[in-house]
PDB file of C-alpha atoms and ligand atoms in Angstrom:
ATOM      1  CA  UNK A 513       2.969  17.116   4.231  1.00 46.00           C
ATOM      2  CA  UNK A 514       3.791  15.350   1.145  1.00 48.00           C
ATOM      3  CA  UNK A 515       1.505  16.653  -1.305  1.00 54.00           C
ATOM      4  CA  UNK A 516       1.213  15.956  -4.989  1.00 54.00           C
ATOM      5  CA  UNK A 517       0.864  19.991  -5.767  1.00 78.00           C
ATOM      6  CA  UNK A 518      -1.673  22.458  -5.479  1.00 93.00           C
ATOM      7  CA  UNK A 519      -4.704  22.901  -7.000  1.00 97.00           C
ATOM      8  CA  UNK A 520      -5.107  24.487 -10.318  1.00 97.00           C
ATOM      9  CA  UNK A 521      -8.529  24.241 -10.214  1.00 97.00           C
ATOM     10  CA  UNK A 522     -12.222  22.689  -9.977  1.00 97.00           C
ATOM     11  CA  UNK A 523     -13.199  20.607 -12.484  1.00 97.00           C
ATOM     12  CA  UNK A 524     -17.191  19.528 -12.834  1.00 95.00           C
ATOM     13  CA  UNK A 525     -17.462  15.536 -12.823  1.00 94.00           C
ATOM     14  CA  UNK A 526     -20.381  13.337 -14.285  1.00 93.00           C
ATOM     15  CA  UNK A 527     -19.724  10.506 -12.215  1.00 93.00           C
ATOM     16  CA  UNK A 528     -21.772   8.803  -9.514  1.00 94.00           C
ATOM     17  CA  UNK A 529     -23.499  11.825  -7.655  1.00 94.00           C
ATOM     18  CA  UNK A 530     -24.258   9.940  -4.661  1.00 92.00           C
ATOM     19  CA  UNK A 531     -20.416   9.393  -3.844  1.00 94.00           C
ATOM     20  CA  UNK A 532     -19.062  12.817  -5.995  1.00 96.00           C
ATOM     21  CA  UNK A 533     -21.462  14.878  -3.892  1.00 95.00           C
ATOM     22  CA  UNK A 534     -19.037  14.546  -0.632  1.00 95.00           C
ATOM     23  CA  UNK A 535     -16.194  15.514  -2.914  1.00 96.00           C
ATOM     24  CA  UNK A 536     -14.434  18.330  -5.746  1.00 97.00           C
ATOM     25  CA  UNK A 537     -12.593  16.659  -8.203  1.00 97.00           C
ATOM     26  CA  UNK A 538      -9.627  18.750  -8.493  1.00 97.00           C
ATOM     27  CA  UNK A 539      -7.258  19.249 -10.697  1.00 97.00           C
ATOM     28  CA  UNK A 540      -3.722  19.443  -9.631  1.00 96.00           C
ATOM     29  CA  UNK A 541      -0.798  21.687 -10.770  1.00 95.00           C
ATOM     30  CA  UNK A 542       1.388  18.245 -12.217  1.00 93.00           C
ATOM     31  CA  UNK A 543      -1.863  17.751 -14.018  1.00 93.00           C
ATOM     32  CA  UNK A 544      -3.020  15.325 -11.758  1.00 93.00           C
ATOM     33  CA  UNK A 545      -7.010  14.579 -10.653  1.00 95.00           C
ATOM     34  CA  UNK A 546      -7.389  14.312  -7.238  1.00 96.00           C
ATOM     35  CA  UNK A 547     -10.985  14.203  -5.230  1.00 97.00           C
ATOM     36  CA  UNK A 548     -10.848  16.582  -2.317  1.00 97.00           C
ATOM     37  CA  UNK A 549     -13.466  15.545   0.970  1.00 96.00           C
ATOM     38  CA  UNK A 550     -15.565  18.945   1.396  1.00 96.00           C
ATOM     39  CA  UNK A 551     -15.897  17.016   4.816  1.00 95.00           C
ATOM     40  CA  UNK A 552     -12.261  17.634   5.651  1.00 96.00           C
ATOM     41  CA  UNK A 553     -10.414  18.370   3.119  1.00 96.00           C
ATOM     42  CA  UNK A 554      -8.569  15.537   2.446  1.00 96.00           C
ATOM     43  CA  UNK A 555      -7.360  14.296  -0.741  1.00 96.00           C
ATOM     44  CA  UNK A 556      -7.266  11.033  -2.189  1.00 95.00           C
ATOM     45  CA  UNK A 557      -7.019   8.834  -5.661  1.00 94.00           C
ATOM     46  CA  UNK A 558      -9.602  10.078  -7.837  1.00 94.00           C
ATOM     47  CA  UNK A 559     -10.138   6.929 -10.053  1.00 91.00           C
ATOM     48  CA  UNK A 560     -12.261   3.981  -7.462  1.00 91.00           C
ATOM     49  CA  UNK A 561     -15.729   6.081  -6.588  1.00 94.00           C
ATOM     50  CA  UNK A 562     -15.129   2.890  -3.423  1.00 94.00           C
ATOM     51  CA  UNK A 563     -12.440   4.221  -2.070  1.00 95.00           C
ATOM     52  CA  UNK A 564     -13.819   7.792  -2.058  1.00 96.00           C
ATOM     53  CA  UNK A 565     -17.194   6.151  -0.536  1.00 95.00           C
ATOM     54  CA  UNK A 566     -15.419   4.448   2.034  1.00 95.00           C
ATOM     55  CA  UNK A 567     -14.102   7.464   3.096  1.00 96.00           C
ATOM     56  CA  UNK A 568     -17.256   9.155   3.033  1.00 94.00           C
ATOM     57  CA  UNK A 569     -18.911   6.444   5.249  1.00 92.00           C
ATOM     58  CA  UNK A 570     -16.515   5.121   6.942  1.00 93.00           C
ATOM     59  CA  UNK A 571     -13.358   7.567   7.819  1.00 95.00           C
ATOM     60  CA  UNK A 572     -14.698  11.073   7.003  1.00 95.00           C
ATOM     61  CA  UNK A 573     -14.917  12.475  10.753  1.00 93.00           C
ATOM     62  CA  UNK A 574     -17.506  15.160   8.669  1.00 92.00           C
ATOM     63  CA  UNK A 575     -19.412  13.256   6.129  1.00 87.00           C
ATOM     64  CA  UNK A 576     -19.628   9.859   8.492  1.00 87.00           C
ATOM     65  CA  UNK A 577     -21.494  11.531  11.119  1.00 84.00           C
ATOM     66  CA  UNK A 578     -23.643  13.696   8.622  1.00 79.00           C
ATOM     67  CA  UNK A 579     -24.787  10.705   7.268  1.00 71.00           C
ATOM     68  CA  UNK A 580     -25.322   8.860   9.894  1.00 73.00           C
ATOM     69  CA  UNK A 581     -27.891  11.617  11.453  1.00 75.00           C
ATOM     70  CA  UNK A 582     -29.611  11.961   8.130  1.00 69.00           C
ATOM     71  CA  UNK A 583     -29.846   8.142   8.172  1.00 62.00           C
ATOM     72  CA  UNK A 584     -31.753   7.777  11.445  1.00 59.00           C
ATOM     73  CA  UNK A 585     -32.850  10.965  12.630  1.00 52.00           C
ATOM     74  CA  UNK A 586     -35.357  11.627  10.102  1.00 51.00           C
ATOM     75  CA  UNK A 587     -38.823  12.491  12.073  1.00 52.00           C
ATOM     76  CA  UNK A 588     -40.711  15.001  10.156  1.00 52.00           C
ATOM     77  CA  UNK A 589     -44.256  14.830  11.600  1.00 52.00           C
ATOM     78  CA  UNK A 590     -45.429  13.192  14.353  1.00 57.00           C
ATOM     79  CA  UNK A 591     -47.372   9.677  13.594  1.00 58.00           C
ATOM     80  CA  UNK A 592     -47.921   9.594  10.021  1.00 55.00           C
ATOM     81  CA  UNK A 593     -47.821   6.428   8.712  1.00 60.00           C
ATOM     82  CA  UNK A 594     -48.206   5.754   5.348  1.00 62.00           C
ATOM     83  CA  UNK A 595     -48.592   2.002   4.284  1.00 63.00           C
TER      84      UNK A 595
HETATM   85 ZN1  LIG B1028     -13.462  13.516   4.604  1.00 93.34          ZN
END
């Protein structure tokens, strides 16, 4: 596999939690940032957060189909309707 290096390490990111959540911005060992999926590992282009997202809801085998059962399977309770 053609990789752009190894990691050097972990680096904290500000940017948009809701996409950055499903992934470590790494940094690599030619100095490179890459975003890592903690879904399944794959790396990718850290600079579009819609790239990453696509991935996240879209390609991820992981992430994809943990979002999709948070998305509909959320019963807590039984017939509590709040208006
Ligand atoms: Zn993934």
């Amino acid at each position: 596999m053609a990789c752009n290096g190894e990691v050097v390490m972990v680096l904290e990111t500000k940017r948009n939690p809701q996409v950055w959540k499903h992934f470590d911005l790494c940094l690599m060992s030619d100095s490179h940032e890459m975003a890592r999926c903690k879904g399944c590992g794959k790396f990718m282009k850290a600079t579009t957060n819609s790239t990453l997202k696509k991935h996240t809801d879209r390609h991820c085998p992981v992430t994809k189909a943990a979002a999709k059962k948070s998305e509909g399977g959320e019963s807590s309770g039984t017939g509590s309707s709040k208006v």
